[in-house]
Short mmCIF file of C-alpha atoms in Angstrom, two decimals:
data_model
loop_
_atom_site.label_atom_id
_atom_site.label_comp_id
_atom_site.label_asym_id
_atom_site.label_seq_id
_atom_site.Cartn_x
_atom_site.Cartn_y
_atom_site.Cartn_z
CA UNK A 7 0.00 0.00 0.00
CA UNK A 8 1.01 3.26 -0.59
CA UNK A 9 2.57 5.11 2.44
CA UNK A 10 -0.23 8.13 1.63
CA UNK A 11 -3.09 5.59 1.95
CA UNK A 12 -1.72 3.87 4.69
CA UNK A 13 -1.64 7.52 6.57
CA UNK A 14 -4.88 8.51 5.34
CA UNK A 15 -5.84 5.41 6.72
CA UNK A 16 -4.46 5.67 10.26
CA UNK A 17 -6.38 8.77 10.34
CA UNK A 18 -9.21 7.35 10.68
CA UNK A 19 -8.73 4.96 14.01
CA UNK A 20 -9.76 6.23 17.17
CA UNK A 21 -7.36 6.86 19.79
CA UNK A 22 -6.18 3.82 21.46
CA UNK A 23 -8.13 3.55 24.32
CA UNK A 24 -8.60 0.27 26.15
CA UNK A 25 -12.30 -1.14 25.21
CA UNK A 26 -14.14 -0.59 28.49
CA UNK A 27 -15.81 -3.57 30.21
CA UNK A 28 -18.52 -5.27 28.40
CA UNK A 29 -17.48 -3.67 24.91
CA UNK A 30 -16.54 -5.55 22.00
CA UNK A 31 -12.58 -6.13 22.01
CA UNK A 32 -11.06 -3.40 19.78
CA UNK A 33 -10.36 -5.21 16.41
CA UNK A 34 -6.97 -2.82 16.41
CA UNK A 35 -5.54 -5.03 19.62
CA UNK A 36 -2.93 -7.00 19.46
CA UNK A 37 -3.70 -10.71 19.86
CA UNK A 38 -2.90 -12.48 23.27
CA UNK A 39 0.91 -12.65 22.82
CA UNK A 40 1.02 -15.18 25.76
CA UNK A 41 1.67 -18.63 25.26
CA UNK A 42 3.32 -21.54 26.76
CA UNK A 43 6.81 -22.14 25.21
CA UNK A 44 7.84 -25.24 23.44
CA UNK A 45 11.08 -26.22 21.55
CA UNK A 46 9.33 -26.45 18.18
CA UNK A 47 7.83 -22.75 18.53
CA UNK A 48 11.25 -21.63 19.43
CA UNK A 49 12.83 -23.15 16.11
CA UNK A 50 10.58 -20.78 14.07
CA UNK A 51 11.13 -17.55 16.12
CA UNK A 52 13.73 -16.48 13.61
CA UNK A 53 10.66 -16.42 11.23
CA UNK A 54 7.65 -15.13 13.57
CA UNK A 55 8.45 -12.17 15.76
CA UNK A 56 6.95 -9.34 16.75
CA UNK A 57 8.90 -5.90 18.49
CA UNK A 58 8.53 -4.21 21.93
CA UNK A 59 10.46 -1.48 23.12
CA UNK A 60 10.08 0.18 26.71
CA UNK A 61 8.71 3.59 27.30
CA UNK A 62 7.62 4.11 23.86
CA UNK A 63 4.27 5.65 22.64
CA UNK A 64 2.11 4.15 20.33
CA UNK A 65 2.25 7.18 17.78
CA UNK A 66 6.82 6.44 17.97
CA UNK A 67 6.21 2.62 17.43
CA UNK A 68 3.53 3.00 14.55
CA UNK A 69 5.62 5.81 13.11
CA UNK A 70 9.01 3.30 13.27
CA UNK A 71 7.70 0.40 12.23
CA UNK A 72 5.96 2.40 9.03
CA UNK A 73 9.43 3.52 8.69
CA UNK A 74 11.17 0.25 8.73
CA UNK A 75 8.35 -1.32 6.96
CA UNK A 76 9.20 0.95 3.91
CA UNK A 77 12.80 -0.44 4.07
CA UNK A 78 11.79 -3.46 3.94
CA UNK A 79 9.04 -3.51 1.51
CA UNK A 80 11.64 -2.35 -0.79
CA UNK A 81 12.86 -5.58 -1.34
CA UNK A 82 9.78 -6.19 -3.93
CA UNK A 83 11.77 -4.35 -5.99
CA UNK A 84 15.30 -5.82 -5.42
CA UNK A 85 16.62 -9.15 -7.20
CA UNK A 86 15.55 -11.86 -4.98
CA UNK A 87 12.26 -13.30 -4.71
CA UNK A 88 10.02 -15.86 -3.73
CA UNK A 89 11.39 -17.17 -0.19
CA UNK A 90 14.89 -15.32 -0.46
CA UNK A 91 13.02 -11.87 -0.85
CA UNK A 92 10.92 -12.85 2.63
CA UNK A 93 14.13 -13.29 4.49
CA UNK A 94 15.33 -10.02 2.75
CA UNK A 95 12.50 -8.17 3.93
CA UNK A 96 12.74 -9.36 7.81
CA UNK A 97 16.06 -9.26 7.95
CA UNK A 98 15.83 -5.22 7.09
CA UNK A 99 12.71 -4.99 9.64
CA UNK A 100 14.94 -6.46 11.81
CA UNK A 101 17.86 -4.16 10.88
CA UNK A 102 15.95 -0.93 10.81
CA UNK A 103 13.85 -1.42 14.14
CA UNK A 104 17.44 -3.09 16.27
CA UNK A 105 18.97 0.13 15.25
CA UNK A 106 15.84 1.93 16.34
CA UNK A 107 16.45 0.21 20.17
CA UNK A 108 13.41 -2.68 19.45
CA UNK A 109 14.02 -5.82 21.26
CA UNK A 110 12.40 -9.12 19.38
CA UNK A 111 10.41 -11.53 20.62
CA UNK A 112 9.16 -14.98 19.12
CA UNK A 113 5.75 -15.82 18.41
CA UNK A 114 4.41 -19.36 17.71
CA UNK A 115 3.48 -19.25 13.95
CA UNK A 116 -0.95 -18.65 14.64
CA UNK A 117 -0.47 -16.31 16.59
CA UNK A 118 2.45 -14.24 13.94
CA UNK A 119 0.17 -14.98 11.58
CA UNK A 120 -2.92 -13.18 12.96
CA UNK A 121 -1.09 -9.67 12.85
CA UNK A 122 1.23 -10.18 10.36
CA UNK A 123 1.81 -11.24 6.17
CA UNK A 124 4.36 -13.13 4.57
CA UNK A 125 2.06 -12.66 1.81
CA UNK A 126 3.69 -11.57 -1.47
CA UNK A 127 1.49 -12.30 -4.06
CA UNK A 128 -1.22 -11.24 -3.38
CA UNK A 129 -0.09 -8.47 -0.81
CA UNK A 130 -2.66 -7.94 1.75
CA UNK A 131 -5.63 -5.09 1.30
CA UNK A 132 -5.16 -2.06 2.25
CA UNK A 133 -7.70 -2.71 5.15
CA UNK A 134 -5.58 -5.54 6.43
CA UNK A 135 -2.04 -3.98 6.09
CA UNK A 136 -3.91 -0.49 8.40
CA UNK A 137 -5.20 -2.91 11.07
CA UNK A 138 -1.75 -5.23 11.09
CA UNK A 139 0.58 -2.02 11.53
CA UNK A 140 -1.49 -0.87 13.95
CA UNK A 141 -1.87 -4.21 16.02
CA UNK A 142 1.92 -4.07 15.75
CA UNK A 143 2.64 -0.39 16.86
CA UNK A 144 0.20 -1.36 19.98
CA UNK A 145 2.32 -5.06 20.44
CA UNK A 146 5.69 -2.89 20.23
CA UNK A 147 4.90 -0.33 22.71
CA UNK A 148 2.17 -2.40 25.16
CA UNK A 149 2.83 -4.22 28.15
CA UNK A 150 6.78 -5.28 28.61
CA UNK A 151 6.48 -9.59 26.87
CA UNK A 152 6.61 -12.28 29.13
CA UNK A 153 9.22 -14.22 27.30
CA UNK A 154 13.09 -14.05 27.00
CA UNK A 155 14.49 -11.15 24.11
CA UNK A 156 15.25 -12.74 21.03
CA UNK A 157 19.14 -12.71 20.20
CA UNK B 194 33.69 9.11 -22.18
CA UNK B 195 32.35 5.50 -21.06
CA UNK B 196 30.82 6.72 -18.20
CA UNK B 197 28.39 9.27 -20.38
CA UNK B 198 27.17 6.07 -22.49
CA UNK B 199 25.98 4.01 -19.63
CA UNK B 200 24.24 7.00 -18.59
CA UNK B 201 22.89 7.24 -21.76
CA UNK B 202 21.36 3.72 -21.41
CA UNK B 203 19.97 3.63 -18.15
CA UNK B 204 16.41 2.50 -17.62
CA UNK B 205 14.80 2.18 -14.39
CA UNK B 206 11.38 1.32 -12.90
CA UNK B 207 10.25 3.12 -10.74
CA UNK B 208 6.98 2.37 -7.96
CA UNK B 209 5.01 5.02 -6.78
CA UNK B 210 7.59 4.87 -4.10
CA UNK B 211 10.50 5.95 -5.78
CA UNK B 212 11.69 2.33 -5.60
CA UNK B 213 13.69 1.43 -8.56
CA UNK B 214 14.95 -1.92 -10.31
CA UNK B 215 18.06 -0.88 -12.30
CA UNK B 216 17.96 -2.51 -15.34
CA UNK B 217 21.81 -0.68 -16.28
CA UNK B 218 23.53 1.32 -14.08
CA UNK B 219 26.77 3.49 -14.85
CA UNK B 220 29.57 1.53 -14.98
CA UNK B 221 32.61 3.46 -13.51
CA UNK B 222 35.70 4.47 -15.94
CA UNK B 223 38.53 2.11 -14.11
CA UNK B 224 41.95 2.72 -14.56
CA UNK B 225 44.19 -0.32 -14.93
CA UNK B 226 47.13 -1.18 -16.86
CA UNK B 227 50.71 -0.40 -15.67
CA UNK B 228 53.06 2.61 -15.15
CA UNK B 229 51.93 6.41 -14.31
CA UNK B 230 48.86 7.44 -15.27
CA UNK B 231 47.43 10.56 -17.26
CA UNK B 232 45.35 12.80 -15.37
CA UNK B 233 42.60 14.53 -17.37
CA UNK B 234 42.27 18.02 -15.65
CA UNK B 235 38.60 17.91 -16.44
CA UNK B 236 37.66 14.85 -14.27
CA UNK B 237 38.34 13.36 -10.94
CA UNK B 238 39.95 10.61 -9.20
CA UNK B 239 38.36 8.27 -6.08
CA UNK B 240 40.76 5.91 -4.83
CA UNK B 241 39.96 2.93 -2.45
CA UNK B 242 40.94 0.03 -1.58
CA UNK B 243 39.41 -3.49 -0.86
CA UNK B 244 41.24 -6.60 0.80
CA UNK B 245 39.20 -9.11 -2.04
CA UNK B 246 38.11 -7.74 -5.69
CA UNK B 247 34.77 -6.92 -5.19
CA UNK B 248 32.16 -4.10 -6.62
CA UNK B 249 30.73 -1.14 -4.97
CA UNK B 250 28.17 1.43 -5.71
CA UNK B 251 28.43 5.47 -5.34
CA UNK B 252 25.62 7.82 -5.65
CA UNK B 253 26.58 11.53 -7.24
CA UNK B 254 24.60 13.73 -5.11
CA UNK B 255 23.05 16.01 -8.10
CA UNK B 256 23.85 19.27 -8.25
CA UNK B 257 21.30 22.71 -7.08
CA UNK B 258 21.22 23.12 -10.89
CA UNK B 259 20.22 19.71 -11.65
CA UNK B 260 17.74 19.68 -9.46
CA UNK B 261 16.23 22.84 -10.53
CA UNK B 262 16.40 21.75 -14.00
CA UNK B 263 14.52 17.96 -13.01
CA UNK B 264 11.54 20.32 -11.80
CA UNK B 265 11.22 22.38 -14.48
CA UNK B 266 11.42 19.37 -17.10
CA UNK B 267 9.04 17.21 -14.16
CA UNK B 268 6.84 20.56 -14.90
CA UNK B 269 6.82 20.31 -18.36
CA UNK B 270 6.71 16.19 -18.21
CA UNK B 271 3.28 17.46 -16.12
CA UNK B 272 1.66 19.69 -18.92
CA UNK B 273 2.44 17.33 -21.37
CA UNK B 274 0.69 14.20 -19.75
CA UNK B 275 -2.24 16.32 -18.35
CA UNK B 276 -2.85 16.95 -22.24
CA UNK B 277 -3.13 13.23 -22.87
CA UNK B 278 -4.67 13.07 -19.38
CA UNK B 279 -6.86 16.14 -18.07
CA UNK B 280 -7.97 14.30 -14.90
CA UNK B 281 -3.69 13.66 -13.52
CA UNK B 282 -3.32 15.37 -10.73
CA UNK B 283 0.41 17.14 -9.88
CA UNK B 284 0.21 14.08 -6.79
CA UNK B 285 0.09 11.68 -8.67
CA UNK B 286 2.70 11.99 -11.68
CA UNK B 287 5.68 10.97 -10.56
CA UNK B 288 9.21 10.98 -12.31
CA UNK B 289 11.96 8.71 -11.24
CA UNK B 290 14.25 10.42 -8.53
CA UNK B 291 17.28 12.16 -10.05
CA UNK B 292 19.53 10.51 -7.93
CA UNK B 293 18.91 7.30 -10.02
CA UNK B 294 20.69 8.72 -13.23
CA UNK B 295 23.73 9.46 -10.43
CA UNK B 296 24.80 5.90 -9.49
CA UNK B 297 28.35 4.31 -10.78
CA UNK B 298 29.31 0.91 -9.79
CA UNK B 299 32.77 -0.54 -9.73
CA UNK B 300 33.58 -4.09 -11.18
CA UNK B 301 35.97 -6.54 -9.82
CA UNK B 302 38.52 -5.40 -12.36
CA UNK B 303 40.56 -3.71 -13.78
CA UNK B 304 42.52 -3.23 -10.64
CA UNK B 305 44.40 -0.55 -10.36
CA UNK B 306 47.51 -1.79 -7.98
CA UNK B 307 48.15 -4.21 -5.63
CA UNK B 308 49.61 -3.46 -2.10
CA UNK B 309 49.93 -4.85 1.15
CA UNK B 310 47.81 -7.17 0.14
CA UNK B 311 44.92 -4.82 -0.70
CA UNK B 312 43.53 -4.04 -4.46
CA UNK B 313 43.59 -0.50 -5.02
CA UNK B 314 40.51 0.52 -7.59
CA UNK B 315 41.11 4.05 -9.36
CA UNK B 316 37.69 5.57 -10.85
CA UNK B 317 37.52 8.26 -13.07
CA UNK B 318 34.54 10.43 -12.13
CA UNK B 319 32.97 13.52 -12.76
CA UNK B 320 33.59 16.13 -10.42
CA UNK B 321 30.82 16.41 -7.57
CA UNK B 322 30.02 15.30 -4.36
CA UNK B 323 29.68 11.24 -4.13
CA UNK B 324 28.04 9.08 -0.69
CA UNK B 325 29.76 5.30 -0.20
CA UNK B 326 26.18 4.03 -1.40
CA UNK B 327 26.62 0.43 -0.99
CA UNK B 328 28.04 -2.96 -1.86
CA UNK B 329 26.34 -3.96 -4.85
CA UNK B 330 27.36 -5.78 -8.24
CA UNK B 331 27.10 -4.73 -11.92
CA UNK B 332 28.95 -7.67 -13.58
CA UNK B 333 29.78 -9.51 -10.59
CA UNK B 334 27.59 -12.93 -8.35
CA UNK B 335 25.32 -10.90 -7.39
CA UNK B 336 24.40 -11.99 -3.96
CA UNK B 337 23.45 -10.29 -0.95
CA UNK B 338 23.73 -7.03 -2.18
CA UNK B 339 23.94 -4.08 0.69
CA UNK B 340 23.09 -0.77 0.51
CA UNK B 341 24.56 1.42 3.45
CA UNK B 342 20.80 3.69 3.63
CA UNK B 343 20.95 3.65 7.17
CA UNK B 344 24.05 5.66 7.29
CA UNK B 345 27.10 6.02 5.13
CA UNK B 346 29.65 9.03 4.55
CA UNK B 347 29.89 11.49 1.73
CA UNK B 348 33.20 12.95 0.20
CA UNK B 349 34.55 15.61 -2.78
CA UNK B 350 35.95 14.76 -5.68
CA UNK B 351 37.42 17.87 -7.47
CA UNK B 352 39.07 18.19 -11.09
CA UNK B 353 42.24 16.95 -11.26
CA UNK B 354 42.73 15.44 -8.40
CA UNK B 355 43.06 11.91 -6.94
CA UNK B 356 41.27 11.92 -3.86
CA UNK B 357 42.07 8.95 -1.38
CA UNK B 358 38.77 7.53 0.54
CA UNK B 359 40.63 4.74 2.49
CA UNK B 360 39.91 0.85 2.70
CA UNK B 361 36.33 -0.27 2.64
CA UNK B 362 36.05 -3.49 4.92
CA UNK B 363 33.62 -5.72 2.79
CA UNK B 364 31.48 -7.84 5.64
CA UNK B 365 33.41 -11.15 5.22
CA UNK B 366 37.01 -10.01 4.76
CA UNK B 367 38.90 -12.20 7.30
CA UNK B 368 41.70 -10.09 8.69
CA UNK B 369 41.32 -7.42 11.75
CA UNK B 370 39.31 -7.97 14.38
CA UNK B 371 35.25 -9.10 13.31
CA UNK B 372 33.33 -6.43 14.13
CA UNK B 373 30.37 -7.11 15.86
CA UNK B 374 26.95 -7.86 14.26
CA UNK B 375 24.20 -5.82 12.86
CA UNK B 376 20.59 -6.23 14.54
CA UNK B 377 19.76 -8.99 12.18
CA UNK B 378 23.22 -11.12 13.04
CA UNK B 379 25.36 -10.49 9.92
CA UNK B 380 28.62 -8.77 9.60
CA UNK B 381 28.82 -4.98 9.00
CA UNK B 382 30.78 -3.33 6.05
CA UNK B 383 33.16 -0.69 7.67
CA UNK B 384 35.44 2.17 6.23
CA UNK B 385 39.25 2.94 7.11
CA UNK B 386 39.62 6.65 6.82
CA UNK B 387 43.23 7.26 4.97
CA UNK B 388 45.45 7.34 8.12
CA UNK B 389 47.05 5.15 10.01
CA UNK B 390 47.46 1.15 8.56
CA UNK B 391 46.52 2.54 4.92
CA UNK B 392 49.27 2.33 3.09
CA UNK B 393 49.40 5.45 0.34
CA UNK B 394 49.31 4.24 -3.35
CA UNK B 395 52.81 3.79 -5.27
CA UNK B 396 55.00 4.98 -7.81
CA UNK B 397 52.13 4.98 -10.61
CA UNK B 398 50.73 8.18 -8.91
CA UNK B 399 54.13 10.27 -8.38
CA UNK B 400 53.53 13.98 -9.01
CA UNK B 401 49.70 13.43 -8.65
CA UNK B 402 47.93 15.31 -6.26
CA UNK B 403 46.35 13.01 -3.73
CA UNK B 404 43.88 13.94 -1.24
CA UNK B 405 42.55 12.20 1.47
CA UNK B 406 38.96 12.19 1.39
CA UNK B 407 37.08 14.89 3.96
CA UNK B 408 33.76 12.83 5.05
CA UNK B 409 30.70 14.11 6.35
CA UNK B 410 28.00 11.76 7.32
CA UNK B 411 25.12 11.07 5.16
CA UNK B 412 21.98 10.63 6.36
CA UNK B 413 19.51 7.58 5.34
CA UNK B 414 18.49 7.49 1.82
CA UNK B 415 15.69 4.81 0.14
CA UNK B 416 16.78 1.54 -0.66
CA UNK B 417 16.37 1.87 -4.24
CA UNK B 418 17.62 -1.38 -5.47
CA UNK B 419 15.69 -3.26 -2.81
CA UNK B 420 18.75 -4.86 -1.15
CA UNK B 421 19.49 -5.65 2.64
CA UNK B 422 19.91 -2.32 4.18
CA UNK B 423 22.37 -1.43 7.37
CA UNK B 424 24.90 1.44 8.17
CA UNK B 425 28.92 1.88 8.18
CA UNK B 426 29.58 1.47 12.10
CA UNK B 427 30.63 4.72 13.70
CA UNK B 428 33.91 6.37 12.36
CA UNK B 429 35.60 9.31 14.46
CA UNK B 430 35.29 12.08 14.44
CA UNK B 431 33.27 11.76 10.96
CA UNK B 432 30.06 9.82 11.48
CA UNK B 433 28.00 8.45 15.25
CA UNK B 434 24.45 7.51 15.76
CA UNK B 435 22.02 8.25 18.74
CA UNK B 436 20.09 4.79 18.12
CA UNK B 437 19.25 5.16 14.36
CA UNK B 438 19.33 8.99 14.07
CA UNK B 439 22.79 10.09 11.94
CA UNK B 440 25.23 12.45 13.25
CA UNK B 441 27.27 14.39 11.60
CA UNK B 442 30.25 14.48 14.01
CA UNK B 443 32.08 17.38 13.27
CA UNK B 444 29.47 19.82 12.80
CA UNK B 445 27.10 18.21 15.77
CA UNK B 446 24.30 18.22 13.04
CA UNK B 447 21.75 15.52 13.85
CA UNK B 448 20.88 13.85 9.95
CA UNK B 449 17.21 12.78 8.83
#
């Protein structure tokens, strides 16, 4: 998506407020990023991660990770594709939000999957890209993650 | 002059980004051969050196001029298509960047000279201001391409003069100390500022004037080419980082 639509977008969600008691969960929320650990989770955290960084707003973490995602959206462009051009592109998120002071933190695969794309072709809608950043900007400055920092 | 033909030929495509896919880029005039070489007055001289032959890509940063003559030709480029095409809006025509008619690449050879153990590349240039773009290949393997958009250095290259930019550390040369990795685990690329440990370049240069490059740091640029992306690690007095903002050391500036 263009980064104009995506802002144009944005615009449009309400202030992140925490759905009070008895409302419908906010369909901008993260999922539950708890989950009990097991060794064949862990072998795919390389692949499904998600960033957190401490005493960040959510306006810093959507505006860095619309930065990085830029960067590494680029790579649709470059000369890899296919699965090389995936590992591309997270390396360079990983790159561009490390340098930005993110930590990383593995998900199991569902739950990666329910805020995030390794979609090429066909890239997600515009609708789905808005409500993933934005899941992700609230993931990346939220609650500090239960598990161990990804090295 | 070669470089003004592979100008000539370049073709890129360009998203609504400003992301491009070269399909040519320049290909730098490299001076090989043996004994002392002819100057011409009217261009200029970068000088580097890499510990394995390799292929690296500059960016001329395009002049005031040429960037006031890109808007009055994206102006005209506007009228022109709005004929064709009354309901264009000014947002939404887009030309590719000028600064993709401004990259030169190195190849692996001709080499200029060999010393303590390092292969010293001479490129004739045009006269301008140039940034250490990246590590990237024009008739090279082509793999894992870097562009340094998260931070790099610019330098001066004037008329007539060789001007000396150091050693560029490619990410898997095995001598020195490793330096340590990048947020995503892999090696960084590094320059070595012409000083101490660069040796200067031999007889073949004698009466040539030779400076050593003045850096400034650059800040990030687009990954045009849609390769990794990561930064030259801090160089003294020359280039730091508060997290991923730029700095520019000498004159305190803070880069966007």
């Amino acid at each position: 998506m263009a980064r104009c639509c995506l802002i144009v977008a944005l615009a449009a969600i309400p202030v992140l407020a925490q759905p009070a008691l008895g409302q419908a969960a906010d369909p901008y929320d993260p999922p539950s990023l708890t989950f009990t650990p097991d060794a064949a989770a862990a072998q795919d955290f390389d692949k499904y991660f998600y960033f957190h960084r401490t005493e960040t707003s959510f306006a810093q973490a959507l505006a860095d990770i619309m930065e990085c995602d830029n960067f590494a959206r680029a790579t649709d462009f470059g000369m890899f594709s296919g699965s090389r051009q995936l590992m591309t592109r997270k390396a360079n998120l990983r790159v561009c939000m490390g340098y930005k002071g993110y930590r990383r933190y593995g998900l199991p695969r569902a739950i990666w999957q329910s805020f995030n794309s390794d979609a090429v072709k066909p890239e997600p809608t515009e609708a789905e890209r808005t409500r993933m950043v934005i899941q992700q900007a609230r993931a990346a400055s939220g609650p500090l993650p239960a598990q161990p920092e990804l090295k | 002059m070669r470089w003004m033909q592979s100008v000539a030929v370049l073709a890129a495509i360009v998203s609504a980004a400003g992301t491009a896919r070269a399909q040519e880029i320049a290909q730098a005039e490299q001076i090989g051969g043996s004994g002392p070489v002819q100057i011409n007055p009217t261009l200029s001289y970068v000088l580097f050196r890499l510990a394995q032959k390799s292929e690296m890509r500059f960016l001329r940063i395009p002049t005031q001029a040429e960037r006031a003559k890109q808007e009055a030709n994206r102006a005209f480029e506007l009228v022109r298509a709005q004929s064709k095409n009354p309901d264009l809006t000014e947002a939404e025509f887009q030309l590719p960047p000028l600064e993709l008619y401004n990259f030169i690449n190195t190849t692996m050879g001709p080499v200029f000279d060999k010393q303590d153990g390092q292969y010293l590349y001479l490129i004739a240039v045009r006269p301008g201001s140039y940034v250490i773009y990246g590590h990237m290949w024009l008739s090279g393997p082509g793999d894992a391409e870097t562009c340094f958009c998260l931070g790099t250095v610019q330098f001066d290259a004037r008329a007539g003069q060789v001007v000396d930019i150091g050693r560029i550390r490619l990410n898997d040369d095995w001598d020195g100390t490793p330096l340590p990795p990048n947020p995503a685990g892999n090696r960084p690329f590094a320059l070595i500022p012409p000083g101490p440990g660069i040796v200067p370049p031999g007889d073949r240069l004698q009466g040539v004037t030779i400076t050593p490059a003045r850096f400034h740091a650059t800040g990030k640029m687009p990954n045009y080419f849609g390769a990794l992306i990561d930064r030259l690690p801090p160089i003294p007095g020359v280039l730091d980082y508060d997290r991923d903002t730029v700095i520019d050391v000498a004159s305190g500036h803070r880069l966007p």
